[in-house]
Amino acid sequence: MKKKRSLLGITLLASATLLVACQSKPNSTTSVEKSSTKTSSSKTDDNALSEEKRKRSLTKFYEEFPAEQAARYQGTIDERSEKAWNSNQPNIFAGQASLKIHDDYLENDELKKLEVKIDGYDESTRRLKLTVTNHYDTTLRGTRFSNNLYDYGTYFTLRSYSTTSGRAGNINIMQLALADDLEAGKSITLEVLPKYYQDRELGFKNPKLDSKYYLLSTDYSAELWDKTANEQVSEDFLLSNQANIYIVPKLTFSKFPSTAPSDKELKEILSKN
C-alpha cells in the first residue's frame, strides 16, 4: 500500500513539474521575440537620419550634386578635347551639331526630372524658345523677392561645345532661373532674349515674356543665339554649331518629392561624394 502511495506521489510530482515547464515555454518564447524585435529595431535606427539631417542631405543632393557631377563630366570632355588638339586631330564634336539637350552624365535618375527642350530661334524677335517641364510629383519653387534681394529657387544651366573651332571649347549657353513656381507635371514656354538686347532699348524687350525668367549668366552677352540678317555673329557661338548640349539643374522644391532617396540611399550617396 505504501508502495502504491509512493508511486502515486511521484506521478503527481512529475505531472506538476511537466505542467510548470510547459507553462514557462511561452514566456521564454516571448522573451526571445522581444529580444529579436529590440535588435531589429536597433538595426533600423542605424539607417535613420534625423529630420534636420535628412533635410540638409536632400537639399545637398538636389541643389549641389548636379553641379559637382557636371564639373567632373566637363573635366573628362575637356581632357579628351585637349588630347585630340595636341595630336593634331579634328574637333571631337565635328559634324555632330545638335540642339538636343541631354543629362546622361547625372549619376542618379532622380536628378533627371526637370526637362528642357530647345524649340528654335526666332530671328525676328531675337529670342530662343524653350519648353521647361516638371516631371516631379511636387512643385518646383521659383524665385522669391524680398527686402530688395532675390532668392533664386530652381534654375538650370545649359552648356555645350563648339563644333567649328579646332578645339572643342565649353560654352555657357545660359543659366536661367524660373521666375514663378512650376507645378508638378506642368510645362512652361520661355522665350529668352540675349543679355545684350535686354540691357538696351532696341525694340526687342517684352515685359510679359521677360517676366517669366531671370537670365543669370551667359557667354552670349553680346551675341545673338543664332544667325540673323545684317548682324555678325561668331561662328563658334552659333547655336546651330553647338554639340553635346547638357543641362545642369539646381532643384528647389516646396516640399521634397515622394521619390526622394531613402535614408539608407542618401547615406550611400553621400559617402561616395
Coordinates of C-alpha atoms in Angstrom, one line a residue:
M1 CA 0.0 0.0 0.0
K2 CA 2.8 2.3 0.9
K3 CA 4.5 1.5 -2.4
K4 CA 1.3 2.4 -4.3
R5 CA 1.1 5.7 -2.5
S6 CA 4.7 6.5 -3.2
L7 CA 4.3 5.8 -6.9
L8 CA 1.2 8.0 -7.0
G9 CA 3.1 10.8 -5.3
I10 CA 5.9 10.5 -7.7
T11 CA 3.5 10.5 -10.6
L12 CA 1.7 13.6 -9.4
L13 CA 5.0 15.4 -8.8
A14 CA 6.2 14.6 -12.3
S15 CA 2.9 15.8 -13.8
A16 CA 3.1 19.1 -11.9
T17 CA 6.7 19.6 -12.9
L18 CA 5.8 19.0 -16.6
L19 CA 2.9 21.4 -16.3
V20 CA 5.1 24.2 -14.9
A21 CA 7.7 23.5 -17.7
C22 CA 5.0 23.8 -20.4
Q23 CA 3.6 27.0 -18.9
S24 CA 7.1 28.5 -18.8
K25 CA 7.8 27.9 -22.5
P26 CA 5.5 30.6 -24.0
N27 CA 7.1 33.2 -21.7
S28 CA 10.6 32.1 -22.8
T29 CA 9.5 32.4 -26.5
T30 CA 8.0 35.9 -25.8
S31 CA 11.3 36.9 -24.3
V32 CA 13.2 35.8 -27.4
E33 CA 10.7 37.6 -29.6
K34 CA 11.1 40.8 -27.6
S35 CA 14.8 40.5 -27.8
S36 CA 14.7 39.9 -31.5
T37 CA 12.3 42.9 -32.0
K38 CA 14.6 45.1 -30.0
T39 CA 17.6 44.0 -32.0
S40 CA 15.7 44.6 -35.3
S41 CA 14.6 48.0 -34.2
S42 CA 18.1 48.9 -33.3
K43 CA 19.3 47.9 -36.8
T44 CA 16.6 50.0 -38.4
D45 CA 17.6 53.0 -36.3
D46 CA 21.2 52.7 -37.6
N47 CA 19.9 53.8 -41.1
A48 CA 17.6 56.5 -39.9
L49 CA 18.5 60.2 -40.3
S50 CA 17.2 62.9 -38.0
E51 CA 14.6 65.1 -39.7
E52 CA 17.1 68.0 -39.8
K53 CA 19.9 66.0 -41.2
R54 CA 17.6 64.4 -43.8
K55 CA 16.5 67.8 -45.0
R56 CA 20.1 69.0 -45.2
S57 CA 21.2 65.9 -47.1
L58 CA 18.3 66.1 -49.6
T59 CA 19.0 69.8 -50.2
K60 CA 22.6 69.0 -51.0
F61 CA 21.5 66.1 -53.2
Y62 CA 19.1 68.2 -55.3
E63 CA 20.9 71.5 -55.3
E64 CA 24.6 70.7 -55.3
F65 CA 25.2 67.2 -56.6
P66 CA 24.3 68.0 -60.2
A67 CA 26.9 70.8 -60.4
E68 CA 29.6 68.6 -58.8
Q69 CA 28.9 65.8 -61.3
A70 CA 28.8 68.3 -64.2
A71 CA 32.2 69.6 -63.2
R72 CA 33.7 66.0 -63.4
Y73 CA 31.9 65.4 -66.7
Q74 CA 33.3 68.7 -68.2
G75 CA 36.8 67.8 -67.0
T76 CA 36.6 64.4 -68.8
I77 CA 35.4 66.1 -72.1
D78 CA 38.0 68.9 -71.8
E79 CA 40.7 66.3 -71.4
R80 CA 39.6 64.4 -74.5
S81 CA 39.4 67.7 -76.5
E82 CA 42.9 68.7 -75.3
K83 CA 44.3 65.3 -76.2
A84 CA 42.8 65.5 -79.7
W85 CA 44.1 69.1 -80.2
N86 CA 47.6 68.2 -79.1
S87 CA 47.6 65.2 -81.5
N88 CA 46.5 67.4 -84.4
Q89 CA 43.2 65.5 -84.6
P90 CA 39.9 67.2 -85.6
N91 CA 37.5 68.7 -83.1
I92 CA 36.0 65.8 -81.2
F93 CA 32.5 67.0 -81.9
A94 CA 33.0 67.9 -85.6
G95 CA 29.9 67.2 -87.6
Q96 CA 27.8 66.4 -84.5
A97 CA 25.9 69.7 -84.1
S98 CA 22.5 69.2 -82.4
L99 CA 20.1 71.2 -80.3
K100 CA 19.1 68.1 -78.3
I101 CA 19.7 68.5 -74.6
H102 CA 20.9 65.6 -72.5
D103 CA 21.6 64.7 -68.9
D104 CA 23.3 61.4 -69.3
Y105 CA 26.2 62.3 -67.1
L106 CA 24.0 62.6 -64.0
E107 CA 24.5 59.5 -61.8
N108 CA 21.0 59.3 -60.3
D109 CA 17.7 59.2 -62.3
E110 CA 16.0 61.2 -59.5
L111 CA 18.0 64.3 -60.7
K112 CA 16.8 64.0 -64.3
K113 CA 13.1 65.0 -64.0
L114 CA 13.5 68.7 -65.0
E115 CA 13.2 68.5 -68.8
V116 CA 14.3 71.4 -71.1
K117 CA 13.8 71.4 -74.8
I118 CA 15.1 74.0 -77.3
D119 CA 12.2 74.7 -79.7
G120 CA 14.1 77.0 -82.0
Y121 CA 15.3 80.5 -82.6
D122 CA 13.0 83.3 -83.7
E123 CA 15.2 85.7 -85.8
S124 CA 12.5 88.4 -85.8
T125 CA 12.4 88.7 -82.0
R126 CA 16.0 87.6 -81.3
R127 CA 14.6 85.1 -78.8
L128 CA 15.4 81.5 -78.1
K129 CA 12.3 79.4 -77.4
L130 CA 12.5 76.8 -74.6
T131 CA 9.9 74.4 -73.1
V132 CA 10.5 73.5 -69.4
T133 CA 8.7 70.6 -67.9
N134 CA 8.5 69.5 -64.2
H135 CA 8.3 65.7 -64.1
Y136 CA 8.4 65.5 -60.3
D137 CA 5.3 64.9 -58.2
T138 CA 5.7 68.2 -56.3
T139 CA 6.1 71.9 -57.1
L140 CA 9.5 73.3 -58.2
R141 CA 10.0 76.6 -56.4
G142 CA 10.6 79.7 -58.4
T143 CA 12.3 83.0 -57.4
R144 CA 11.4 84.9 -54.3
F145 CA 12.0 88.7 -53.9
S146 CA 12.0 90.5 -50.6
N147 CA 14.0 93.3 -48.9
N148 CA 15.4 94.1 -52.3
L149 CA 17.1 90.7 -52.5
Y150 CA 16.4 87.8 -55.0
D151 CA 16.2 84.3 -53.6
Y152 CA 16.6 82.2 -56.7
G153 CA 14.8 78.8 -56.4
T154 CA 15.0 76.4 -59.3
Y155 CA 17.4 77.2 -62.1
F156 CA 19.4 75.4 -64.7
T157 CA 22.5 75.9 -66.8
L158 CA 22.8 74.8 -70.4
R159 CA 26.4 74.1 -71.5
S160 CA 27.7 72.9 -74.9
Y161 CA 30.8 72.5 -77.1
S162 CA 31.5 74.3 -80.3
T163 CA 31.9 72.1 -83.4
T164 CA 33.7 74.7 -85.6
S165 CA 36.8 75.6 -83.6
G166 CA 39.9 73.4 -83.8
R167 CA 39.5 72.6 -80.1
A168 CA 36.0 71.9 -78.7
G169 CA 35.6 74.7 -76.2
N170 CA 33.0 74.5 -73.4
I171 CA 30.3 77.3 -73.7
N172 CA 27.8 78.5 -71.1
I173 CA 24.7 79.0 -73.3
M174 CA 22.7 80.3 -70.4
Q175 CA 22.0 80.0 -66.7
L176 CA 18.3 80.6 -66.3
A177 CA 16.1 80.9 -63.2
L178 CA 12.4 80.3 -63.1
A179 CA 10.5 83.4 -62.0
D180 CA 7.4 81.5 -60.8
D181 CA 6.7 78.1 -59.2
L182 CA 6.3 75.3 -61.7
E183 CA 3.7 72.8 -60.5
A184 CA 4.1 69.0 -60.7
G185 CA 3.5 67.7 -64.3
K186 CA 3.3 71.2 -65.8
S187 CA 5.2 72.9 -68.6
I188 CA 6.1 76.5 -69.3
T189 CA 7.3 78.1 -72.5
L190 CA 10.1 80.6 -72.3
E191 CA 11.3 83.0 -75.0
V192 CA 14.7 84.2 -73.9
L193 CA 16.2 87.4 -75.1
P194 CA 20.0 87.7 -75.2
K195 CA 21.5 89.9 -72.4
Y196 CA 22.8 92.5 -74.9
Y197 CA 19.2 93.2 -76.0
Q198 CA 17.8 93.1 -72.5
D199 CA 20.1 95.9 -71.5
R200 CA 19.4 98.2 -74.4
E201 CA 16.4 100.0 -75.9
L202 CA 16.5 98.3 -79.3
G203 CA 12.8 97.5 -79.6
F204 CA 13.1 93.8 -78.6
K205 CA 12.0 94.0 -74.9
N206 CA 8.7 92.4 -73.9
P207 CA 7.8 92.7 -70.2
K208 CA 5.3 89.8 -70.5
L209 CA 7.8 87.4 -71.9
D210 CA 10.7 88.6 -69.9
S211 CA 8.9 88.4 -66.5
K212 CA 8.9 84.6 -66.7
Y213 CA 12.6 84.1 -66.2
Y214 CA 15.9 85.5 -65.0
L215 CA 18.9 85.2 -67.2
L216 CA 21.7 84.9 -64.6
S217 CA 24.7 84.4 -66.8
T218 CA 25.7 83.6 -70.4
D219 CA 28.7 83.6 -72.7
Y220 CA 26.3 85.2 -75.3
S221 CA 26.3 88.6 -73.5
A222 CA 27.0 90.5 -76.8
E223 CA 25.9 87.7 -79.2
L224 CA 22.7 86.5 -80.7
W225 CA 21.6 82.9 -80.2
D226 CA 22.0 82.2 -83.9
K227 CA 22.2 83.7 -87.4
T228 CA 20.3 87.0 -88.0
A229 CA 20.3 89.1 -91.2
N230 CA 22.6 92.1 -91.2
E231 CA 24.3 91.1 -87.9
Q232 CA 27.7 89.5 -87.4
V233 CA 27.9 86.6 -85.0
S234 CA 30.9 84.4 -84.2
E235 CA 30.6 81.1 -85.9
D236 CA 31.9 79.3 -82.7
F237 CA 28.9 80.7 -80.7
L238 CA 26.1 80.0 -83.1
L239 CA 23.7 77.5 -81.6
S240 CA 23.4 75.8 -84.9
N241 CA 27.1 75.0 -84.5
Q242 CA 26.8 73.6 -80.9
A243 CA 27.0 69.9 -79.9
N244 CA 26.7 67.9 -76.7
I245 CA 24.4 70.4 -75.0
Y246 CA 23.8 69.2 -71.4
I247 CA 21.7 70.6 -68.6
V248 CA 23.0 71.2 -65.0
P249 CA 19.9 71.6 -62.8
K250 CA 19.6 73.2 -59.4
L251 CA 16.4 71.9 -57.9
T252 CA 14.4 73.6 -55.2
F253 CA 11.0 72.3 -54.0
S254 CA 8.0 73.4 -52.0
K255 CA 8.4 70.0 -50.4
F256 CA 10.6 67.1 -51.4
P257 CA 9.3 64.6 -53.9
S258 CA 7.9 61.3 -52.8
T259 CA 10.5 59.7 -55.0
A260 CA 13.4 61.2 -53.0
P261 CA 16.1 58.8 -51.9
S262 CA 15.6 56.9 -48.6
D263 CA 17.8 57.5 -45.6
K264 CA 19.8 54.4 -46.5
E265 CA 20.2 55.5 -50.1
L266 CA 21.2 59.1 -49.0
K267 CA 23.9 57.7 -46.7
E268 CA 25.3 55.7 -49.6
I269 CA 25.2 58.6 -52.0
L270 CA 26.8 61.0 -49.5
S271 CA 29.6 58.5 -48.8
K272 CA 30.6 58.5 -52.4
N273 CA 30.7 62.2 -52.9

